[in-house]
Coordinates of C-alpha atoms in Angstrom, one line a residue:
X1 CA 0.0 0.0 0.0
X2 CA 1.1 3.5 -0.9
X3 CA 2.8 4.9 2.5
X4 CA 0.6 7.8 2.3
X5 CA -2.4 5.8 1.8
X6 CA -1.6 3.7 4.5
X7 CA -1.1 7.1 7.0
X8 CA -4.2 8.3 6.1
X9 CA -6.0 4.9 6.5
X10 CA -4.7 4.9 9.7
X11 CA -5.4 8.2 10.6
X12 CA -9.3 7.5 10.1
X13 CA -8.9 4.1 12.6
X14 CA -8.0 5.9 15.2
X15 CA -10.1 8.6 14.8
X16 CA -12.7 6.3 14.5
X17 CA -11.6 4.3 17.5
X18 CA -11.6 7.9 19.4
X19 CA -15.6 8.7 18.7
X20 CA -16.6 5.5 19.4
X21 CA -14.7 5.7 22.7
X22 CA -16.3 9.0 23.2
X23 CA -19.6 7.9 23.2
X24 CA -21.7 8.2 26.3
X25 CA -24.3 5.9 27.6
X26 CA -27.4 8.1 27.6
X27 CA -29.9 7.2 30.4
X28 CA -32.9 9.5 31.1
X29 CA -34.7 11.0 34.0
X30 CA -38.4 11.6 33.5
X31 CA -39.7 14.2 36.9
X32 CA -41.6 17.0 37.9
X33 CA -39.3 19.9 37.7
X34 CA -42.8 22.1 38.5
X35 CA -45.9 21.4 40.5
X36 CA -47.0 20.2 43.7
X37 CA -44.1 17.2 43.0
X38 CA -41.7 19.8 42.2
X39 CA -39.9 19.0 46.0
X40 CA -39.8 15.4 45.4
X41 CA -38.4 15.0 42.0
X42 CA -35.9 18.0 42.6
X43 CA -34.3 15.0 45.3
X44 CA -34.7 12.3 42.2
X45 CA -32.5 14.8 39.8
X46 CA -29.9 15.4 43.0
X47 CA -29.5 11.9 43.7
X48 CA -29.3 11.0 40.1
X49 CA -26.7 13.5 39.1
X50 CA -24.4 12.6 42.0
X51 CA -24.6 8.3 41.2
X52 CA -23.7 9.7 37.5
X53 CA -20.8 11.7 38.4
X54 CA -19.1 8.9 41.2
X55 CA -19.4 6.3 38.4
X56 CA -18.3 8.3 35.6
X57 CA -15.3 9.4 38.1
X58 CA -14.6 5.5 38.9
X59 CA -14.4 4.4 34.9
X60 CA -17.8 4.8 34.2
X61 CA -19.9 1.7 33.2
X62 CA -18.2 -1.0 31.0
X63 CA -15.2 2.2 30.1
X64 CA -18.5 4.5 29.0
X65 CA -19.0 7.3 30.9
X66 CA -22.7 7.7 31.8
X67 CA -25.0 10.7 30.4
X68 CA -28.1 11.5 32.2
X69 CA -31.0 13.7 30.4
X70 CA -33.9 14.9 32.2
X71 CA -36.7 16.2 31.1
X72 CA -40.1 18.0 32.7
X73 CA -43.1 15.7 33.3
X74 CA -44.7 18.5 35.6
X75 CA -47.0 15.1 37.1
X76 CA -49.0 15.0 34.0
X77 CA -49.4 11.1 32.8
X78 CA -49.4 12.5 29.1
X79 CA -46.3 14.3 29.0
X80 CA -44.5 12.0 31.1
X81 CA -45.0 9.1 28.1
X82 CA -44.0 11.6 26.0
X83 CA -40.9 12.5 27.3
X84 CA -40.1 8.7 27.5
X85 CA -40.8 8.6 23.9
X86 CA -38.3 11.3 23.1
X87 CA -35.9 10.4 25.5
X88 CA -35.3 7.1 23.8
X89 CA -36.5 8.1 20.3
X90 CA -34.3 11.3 20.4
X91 CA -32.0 11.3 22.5
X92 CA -30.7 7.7 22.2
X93 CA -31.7 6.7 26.2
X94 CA -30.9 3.0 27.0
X95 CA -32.4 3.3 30.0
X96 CA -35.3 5.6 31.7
X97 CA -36.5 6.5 35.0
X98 CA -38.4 8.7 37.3
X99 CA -42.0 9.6 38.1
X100 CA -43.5 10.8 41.4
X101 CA -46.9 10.3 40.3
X102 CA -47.8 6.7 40.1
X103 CA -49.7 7.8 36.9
X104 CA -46.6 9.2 35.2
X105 CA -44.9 6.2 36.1
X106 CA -47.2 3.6 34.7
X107 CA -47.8 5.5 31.5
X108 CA -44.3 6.3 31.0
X109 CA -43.4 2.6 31.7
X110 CA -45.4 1.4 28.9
X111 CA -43.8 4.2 26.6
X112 CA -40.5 2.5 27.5
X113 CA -42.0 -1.1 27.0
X114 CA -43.0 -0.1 23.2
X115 CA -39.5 0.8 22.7
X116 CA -37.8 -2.0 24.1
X117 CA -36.2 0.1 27.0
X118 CA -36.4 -0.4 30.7
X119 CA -37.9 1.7 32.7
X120 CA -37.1 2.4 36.5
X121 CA -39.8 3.4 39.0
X122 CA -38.3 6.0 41.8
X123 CA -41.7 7.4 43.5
X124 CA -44.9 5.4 42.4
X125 CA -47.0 3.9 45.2
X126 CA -49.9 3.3 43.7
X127 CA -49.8 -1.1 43.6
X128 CA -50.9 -1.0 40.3
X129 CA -47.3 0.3 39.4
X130 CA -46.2 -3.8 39.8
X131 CA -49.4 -5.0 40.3
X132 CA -52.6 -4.8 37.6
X133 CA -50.2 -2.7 35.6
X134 CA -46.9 -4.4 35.3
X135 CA -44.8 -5.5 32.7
X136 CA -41.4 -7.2 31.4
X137 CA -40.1 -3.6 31.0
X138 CA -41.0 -1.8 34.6
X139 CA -38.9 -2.4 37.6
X140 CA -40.5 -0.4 40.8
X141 CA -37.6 0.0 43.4
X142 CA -39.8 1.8 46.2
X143 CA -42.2 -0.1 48.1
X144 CA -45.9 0.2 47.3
X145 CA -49.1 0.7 49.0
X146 CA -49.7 -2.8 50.1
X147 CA -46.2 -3.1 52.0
X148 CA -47.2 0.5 53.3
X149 CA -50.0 -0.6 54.8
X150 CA -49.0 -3.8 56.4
X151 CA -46.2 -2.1 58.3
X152 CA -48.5 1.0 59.2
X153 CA -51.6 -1.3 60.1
X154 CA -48.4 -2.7 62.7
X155 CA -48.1 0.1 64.6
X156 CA -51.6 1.1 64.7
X157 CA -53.3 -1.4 65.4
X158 CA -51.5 -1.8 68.2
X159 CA -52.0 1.6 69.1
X160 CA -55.3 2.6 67.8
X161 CA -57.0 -0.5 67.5
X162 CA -60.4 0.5 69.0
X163 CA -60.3 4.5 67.6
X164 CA -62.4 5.9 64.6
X165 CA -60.4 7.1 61.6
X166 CA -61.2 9.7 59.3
X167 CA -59.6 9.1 55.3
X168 CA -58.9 12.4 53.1
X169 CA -57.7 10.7 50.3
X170 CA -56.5 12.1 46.6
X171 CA -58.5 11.0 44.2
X172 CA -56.0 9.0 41.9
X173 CA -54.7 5.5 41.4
X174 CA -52.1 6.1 44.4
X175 CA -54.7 7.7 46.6
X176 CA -57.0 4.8 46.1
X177 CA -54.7 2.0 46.1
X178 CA -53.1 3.3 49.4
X179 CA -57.1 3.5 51.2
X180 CA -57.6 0.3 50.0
X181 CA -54.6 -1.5 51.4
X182 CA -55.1 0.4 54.7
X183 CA -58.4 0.0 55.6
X184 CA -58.0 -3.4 54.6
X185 CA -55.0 -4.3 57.5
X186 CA -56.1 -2.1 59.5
X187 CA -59.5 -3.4 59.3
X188 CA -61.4 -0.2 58.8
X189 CA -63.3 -1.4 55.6
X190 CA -66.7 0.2 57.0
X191 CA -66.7 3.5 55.5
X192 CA -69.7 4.5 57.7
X193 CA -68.2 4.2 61.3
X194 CA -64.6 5.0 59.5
X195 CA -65.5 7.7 56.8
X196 CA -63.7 9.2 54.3
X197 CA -63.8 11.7 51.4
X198 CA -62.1 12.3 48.5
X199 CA -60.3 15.7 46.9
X200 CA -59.2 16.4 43.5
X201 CA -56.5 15.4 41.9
X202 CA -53.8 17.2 40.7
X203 CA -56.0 20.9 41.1
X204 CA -57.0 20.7 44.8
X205 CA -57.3 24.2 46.3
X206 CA -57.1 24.8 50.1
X207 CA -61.0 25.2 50.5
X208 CA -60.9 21.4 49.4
X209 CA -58.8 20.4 52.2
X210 CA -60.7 23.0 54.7
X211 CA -64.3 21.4 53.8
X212 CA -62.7 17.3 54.5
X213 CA -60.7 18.4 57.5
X214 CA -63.9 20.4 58.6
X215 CA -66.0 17.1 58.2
X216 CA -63.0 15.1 59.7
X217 CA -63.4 17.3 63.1
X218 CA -67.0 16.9 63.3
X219 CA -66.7 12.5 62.4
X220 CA -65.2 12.9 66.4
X221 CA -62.8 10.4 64.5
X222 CA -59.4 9.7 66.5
X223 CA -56.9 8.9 63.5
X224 CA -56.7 11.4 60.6
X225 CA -55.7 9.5 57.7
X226 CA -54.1 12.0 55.1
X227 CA -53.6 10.1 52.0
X228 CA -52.0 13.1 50.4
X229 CA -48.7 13.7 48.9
X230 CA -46.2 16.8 48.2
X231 CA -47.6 20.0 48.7
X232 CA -51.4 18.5 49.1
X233 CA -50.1 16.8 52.0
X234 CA -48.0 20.3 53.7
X235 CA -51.4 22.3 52.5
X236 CA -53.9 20.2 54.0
X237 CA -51.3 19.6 57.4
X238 CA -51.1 23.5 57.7
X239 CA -55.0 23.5 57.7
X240 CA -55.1 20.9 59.9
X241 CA -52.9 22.7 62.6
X242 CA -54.8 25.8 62.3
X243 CA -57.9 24.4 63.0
X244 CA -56.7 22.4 65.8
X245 CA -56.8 19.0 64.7
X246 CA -53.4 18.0 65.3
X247 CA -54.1 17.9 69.0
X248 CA -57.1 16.5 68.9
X249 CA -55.8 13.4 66.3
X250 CA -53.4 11.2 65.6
X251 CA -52.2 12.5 62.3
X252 CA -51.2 9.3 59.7
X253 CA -49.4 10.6 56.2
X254 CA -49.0 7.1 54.9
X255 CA -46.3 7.8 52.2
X256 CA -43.9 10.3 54.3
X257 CA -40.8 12.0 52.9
X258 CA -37.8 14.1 54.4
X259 CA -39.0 17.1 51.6
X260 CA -42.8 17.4 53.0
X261 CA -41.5 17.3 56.3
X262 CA -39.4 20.7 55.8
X263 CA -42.1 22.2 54.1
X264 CA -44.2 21.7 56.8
X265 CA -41.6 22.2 59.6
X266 CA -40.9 21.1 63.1
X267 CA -43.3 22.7 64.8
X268 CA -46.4 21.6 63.3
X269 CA -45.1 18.0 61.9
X270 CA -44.2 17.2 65.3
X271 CA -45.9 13.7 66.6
X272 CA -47.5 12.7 63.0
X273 CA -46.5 9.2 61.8
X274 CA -46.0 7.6 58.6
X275 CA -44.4 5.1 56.5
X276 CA -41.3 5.2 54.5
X277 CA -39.0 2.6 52.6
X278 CA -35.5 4.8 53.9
X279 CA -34.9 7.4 55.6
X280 CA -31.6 9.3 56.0
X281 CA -30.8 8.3 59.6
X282 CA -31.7 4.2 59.2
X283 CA -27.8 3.8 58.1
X284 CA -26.8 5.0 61.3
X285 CA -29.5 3.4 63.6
X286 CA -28.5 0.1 62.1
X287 CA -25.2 0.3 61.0
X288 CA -25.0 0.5 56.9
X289 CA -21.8 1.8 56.1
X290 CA -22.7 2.1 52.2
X291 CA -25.6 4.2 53.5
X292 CA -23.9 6.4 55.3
X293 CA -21.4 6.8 53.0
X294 CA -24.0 8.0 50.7
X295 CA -26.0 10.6 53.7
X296 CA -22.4 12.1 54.0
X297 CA -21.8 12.8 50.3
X298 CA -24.8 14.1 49.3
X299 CA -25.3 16.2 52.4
X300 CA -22.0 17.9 52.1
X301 CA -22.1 17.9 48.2
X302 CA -25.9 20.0 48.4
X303 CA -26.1 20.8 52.1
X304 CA -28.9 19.3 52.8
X305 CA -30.1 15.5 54.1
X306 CA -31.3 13.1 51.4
X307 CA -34.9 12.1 51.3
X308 CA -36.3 8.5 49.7
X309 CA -36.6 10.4 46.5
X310 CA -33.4 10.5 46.2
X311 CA -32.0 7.2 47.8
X312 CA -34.3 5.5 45.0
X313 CA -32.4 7.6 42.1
X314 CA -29.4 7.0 43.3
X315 CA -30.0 3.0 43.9
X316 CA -31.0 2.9 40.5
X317 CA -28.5 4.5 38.6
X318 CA -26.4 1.9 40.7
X319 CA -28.6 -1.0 39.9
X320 CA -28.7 -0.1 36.0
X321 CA -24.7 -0.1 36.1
X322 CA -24.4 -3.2 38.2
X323 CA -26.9 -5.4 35.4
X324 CA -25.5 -4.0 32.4
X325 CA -21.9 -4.8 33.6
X326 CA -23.2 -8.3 35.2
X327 CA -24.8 -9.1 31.8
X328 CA -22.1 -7.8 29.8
X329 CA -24.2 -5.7 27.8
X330 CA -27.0 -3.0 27.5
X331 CA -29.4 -5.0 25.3
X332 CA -33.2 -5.1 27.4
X333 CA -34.0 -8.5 27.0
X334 CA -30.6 -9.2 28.7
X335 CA -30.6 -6.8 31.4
X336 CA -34.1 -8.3 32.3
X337 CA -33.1 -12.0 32.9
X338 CA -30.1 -10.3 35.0
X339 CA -32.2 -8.2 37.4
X340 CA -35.0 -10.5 37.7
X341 CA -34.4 -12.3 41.3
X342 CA -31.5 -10.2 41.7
X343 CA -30.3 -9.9 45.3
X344 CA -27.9 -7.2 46.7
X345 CA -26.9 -5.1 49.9
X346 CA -26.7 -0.8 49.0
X347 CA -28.1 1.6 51.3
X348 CA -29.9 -0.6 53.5
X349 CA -30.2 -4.2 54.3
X350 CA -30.5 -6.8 51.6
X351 CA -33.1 -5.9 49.1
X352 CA -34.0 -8.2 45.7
X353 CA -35.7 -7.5 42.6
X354 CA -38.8 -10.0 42.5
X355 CA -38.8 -12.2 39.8
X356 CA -42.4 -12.3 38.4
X357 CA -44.1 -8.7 39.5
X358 CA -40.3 -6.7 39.1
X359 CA -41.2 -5.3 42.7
X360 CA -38.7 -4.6 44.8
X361 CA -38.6 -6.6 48.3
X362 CA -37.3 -4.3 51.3
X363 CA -37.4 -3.5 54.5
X364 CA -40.2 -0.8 55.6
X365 CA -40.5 1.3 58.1
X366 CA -43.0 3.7 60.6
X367 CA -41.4 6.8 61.6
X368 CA -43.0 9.2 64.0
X369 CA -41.7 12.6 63.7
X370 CA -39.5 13.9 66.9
X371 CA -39.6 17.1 68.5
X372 CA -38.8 20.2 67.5
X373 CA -35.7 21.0 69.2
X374 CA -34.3 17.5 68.3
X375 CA -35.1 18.1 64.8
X376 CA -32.8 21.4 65.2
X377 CA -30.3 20.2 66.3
X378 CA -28.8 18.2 63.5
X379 CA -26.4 20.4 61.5
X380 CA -28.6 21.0 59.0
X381 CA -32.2 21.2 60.5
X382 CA -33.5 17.3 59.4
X383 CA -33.2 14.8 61.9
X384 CA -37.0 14.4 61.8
X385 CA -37.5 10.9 62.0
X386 CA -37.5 8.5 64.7
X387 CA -37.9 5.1 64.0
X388 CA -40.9 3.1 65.5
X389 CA -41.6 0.0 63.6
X390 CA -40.0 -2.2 61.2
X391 CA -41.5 -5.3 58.8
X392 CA -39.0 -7.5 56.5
X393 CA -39.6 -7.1 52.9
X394 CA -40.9 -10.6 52.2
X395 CA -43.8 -10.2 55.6
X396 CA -44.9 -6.9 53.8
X397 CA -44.6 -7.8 50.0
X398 CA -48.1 -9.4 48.5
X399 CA -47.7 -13.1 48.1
X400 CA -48.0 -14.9 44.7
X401 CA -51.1 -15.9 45.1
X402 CA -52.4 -12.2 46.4
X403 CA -50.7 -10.8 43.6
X404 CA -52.2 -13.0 40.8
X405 CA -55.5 -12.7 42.2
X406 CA -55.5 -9.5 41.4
X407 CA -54.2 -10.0 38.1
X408 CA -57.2 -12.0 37.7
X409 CA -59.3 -9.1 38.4
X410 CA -57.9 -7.0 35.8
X411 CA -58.1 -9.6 33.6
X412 CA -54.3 -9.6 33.2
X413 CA -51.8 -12.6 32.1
X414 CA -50.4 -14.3 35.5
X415 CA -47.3 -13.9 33.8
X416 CA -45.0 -10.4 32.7

C-alpha cells in the first residue's frame, strides 16, 4: 500500500476508535421539575446527578461514561410518556426512569416497553405500578401501597385498635390504592363508622382540604388518615394545625418524605406518623456503612439531608450499572433475565428484585416525627424521624397468590 495511503488509513482508525470511545451511555430522568411534585423530583434529579458523576469518576460503566438527560413531566401522565418517547426516540436513552406520580410512572413505563427500553420506577406507590399494571419492561424499586399498609396497620393497630379514623384521600390511582390497602389491614373497611372523602386530583385548592378536615373534626374520628402527597399533603397539614386537629388526632401521612417534612416544619409536623421505605438516619440506627457513606456525600455535596426520592435515584443509577456490567451488555432483554431475582446489599439491608411482579422486596418502616428542638439540632435542621416500627420485605410484600388474584381481576396474564 502506498505509504501515504496507508497514513491516512490509519489516521481515520484511530479517529474512529476515538468517537466510538467518546460515546456516552445516555440514560434519562423523567420528573416534575414544576408542581406540587416539584420538591420530590428535585431529590430524584440530586440523587441521580451525583450516582452519574461517582461512576463516571470511577471508569464509568463497562469504560462508557454515563450521560443523564432529564426532562419535565410537571406530574402529568401525558407528558410523562411523552418524554419517554423522546428520550429514547431522540436522544438515544438506553435506560429511563423517574415519576412521582404513580400515573406518570405507569404510562411512561409502557412508553418504554413499546420501545424495548427499561424503565425504573423511583416514586410510584400506587400497587398497580407492579401489580394490575406491570410489565417485562418496569422495575419499581420503592415499596408500594400494600407493604405500606401492612407495616403501618403494625403500629396502629396496636396503638389505635379501638379509635375511629377519618380518610382524606386524593383522588388518583395512588390515593385509592393506598385507602384500600389500609383500611383493609387495619381493618377499617366500614366507611360509615370510618368515613372518608375524597379531593381532587392534581387541582386541589385549600378550601378542598378546609371542607374534609372540617367534616373530619365533626366525624369525632381519633386517627386522621391524610392520603395526600407533596404539597397536598404540607397544604392540608397547615390547615389541619390551624384548626386544631393535630391535637385532637393522631395525624397518619402514609407515604412520608424528608421534603414534606421541611415544608411543613418542626413545629407543626411534630408527633404525625408515617411510612417510608429509607430514611436518612436508618444507616446510622443500624449500622449500613454504604448508607452512610451516601448521607455524607450528598449532604456535604448539596447541604442538605437526602430524602427517599433520592436514595431511590441514586439506587437505580447503581442497579442499571451493576446489570449492564453483570450481563455484559446493555441490550433489554438481557438486562431483564439479569435483574429479575437479583439480590444485593446498597443503602440498606439486603433488598432483591422479585422475579415475576419486578417489585422490589425491602425493609419498611413507621417513623414518627420527633420534636422540635431535636429536629434542630442536626447540622442541618432534618433529623425528623424517629424510627418506630419495622417489617421485612418478604412479611410486607403481596404473596404470589395475592398478587395473581389481582391480576385475575384486571383480567391480566399471570405472567409479565
Amino acid at each position: 500500500m502506498n505509504p501515504g495511503k496507508a497514513l491516512f488509513a490509519a489516521c481515520l482508525l484511530t479517529l474512529a476508535a476515538s468517537t466510538v470511545a467518546a460515546e456516552t451511555l445516555k440514560i434519562g430522568l423523567n420528573y416534575p421539575q414544576t408542581g406540587r411534585y416539584k420538591d420530590q423530583g428535585l431529590q430524584q434529579r440530586l440523587g441521580a446527578f451525583l450516582a452519574v458523576d461517582e461512576i463516571n469518576q470511577a471508569g464509568g460503566v463497562r469504560g462508557q461514561q454515563l450521560e443523564l438527560i432529564i426532562r419535565n413531566s410537571r406530574s402529568d401522565p401525558g407528558k410523562g410518556a411523552k418524554n419517554t418517547a423522546e428520550l429514547i426516540d431522540v436522544e438515544g436513552a438506553q435506560m429511563v426512569f423517574g415519576g412521582v406520580s404513580s400515573g406518570v410512572a405507569i404510562a411512561s413505563g409502557k412508553a418504554a416497553r413499546d420501545r424495548n427500553r427499561l424503565y425504573f420506577g423511583t416514586l410510584t406507590y400506587s400497587n398497580a405500578t407492579t401489580g394490575s399494571e406491570a410489565h417485562s419492561h418496569m422495575f419499581r424499586e420503592p415499596y408500594n401501597a400494600w407493604m405500606t399498609a401492612k407495616v403501618l396497620s403494625q403500629y396502629l393497630n396496636r396503638n389505635h385498635a379501638d379509635d375511629d379514623y377519618f380518610y382524606i384521600t386524593a383522588d388518583y390511582t395512588w390515593g385509592w390504592s393506598v385507602e384500600e390497602s389500609v383500611r383493609k389491614f387495619t381493618d377499617t373497611e366500614d366507611t360509615e363508622r370510618h368515613a372518608g372523602v375524597k379531593t381532587p386530583f392534581p387541582r386541589a385548592f385549600v378550601n378542598d382540604f378546609q371542607k374534609a378536615l372540617s367534616q373530619a373534626d365533626a366525624s369525632g374520628a381519633k386517627v386522621l388518615m391524610l392520603v395526600l402527597f407533596g404539597e397536598d399533603m404540607v397544604r392540608a397539614l397547615n390547615v389541619a394545625y390551624e384548626m386544631g386537629l393535630t391535637k385532637k388526632m393522631q395525624v397518619v401521612v402514609p407515604n412520608l418524605t424528608l421534603g414534606m417534612a421541611r415544608q411543613v416544619g418542626p413545629t407543626i409536623m411534630e408527633g404525625v406518623v408515617g411510612g417510608s421505605p429509607w430514611v436518612w438516619n436508618v444507616p446510622y440506627e443500624l449500622d449500613y456503612p454504604r448508607g452512610k457513606q451516601f448521607v455524607e456525600t450528598f449532604s456535604k455535596r448539596y447541604e442538605m439531608r437526602p430524602s427517599t426520592a433520592a436514595a431511590s435515584a441514586y439506587s437505580i443509577v447503581y442497579q442499571y450499572k451493576d446489570a449492564v456490567e453483570r450481563a455484559g451488555t446493555t441490550n433489554t432483554q438481557s438486562l431483564i433475565r439479569a435483574l429479575e431475582g437479583h439480590r444485593y446489599t446498597f443503602l440498606k439491608d439486603e433488598q432483591y428484585w422479585r422475579d415475576f411482579d419486578h417489585q422490589n422486596v425491602q425493609s419498611v418502616y413507621v417513623v414518627k416525627i420527633k420534636p422540635r428542638e431535636t429536629i434542630l439540632a442536626d447540622p442541618f435542621g432534618s433529623d425528623y424521624f424517629s424510627i418506630v416500627e419495622s417489617m421485612q420485605g418478604d412479611n410486607a410484600v403481596q404473596t404470589r397468590e395475592e398478587w395473581e388474584s389481582r391480576r385475575r381481576e384486571a383480567g391480566k396474564p399471570l405472567s409479565l
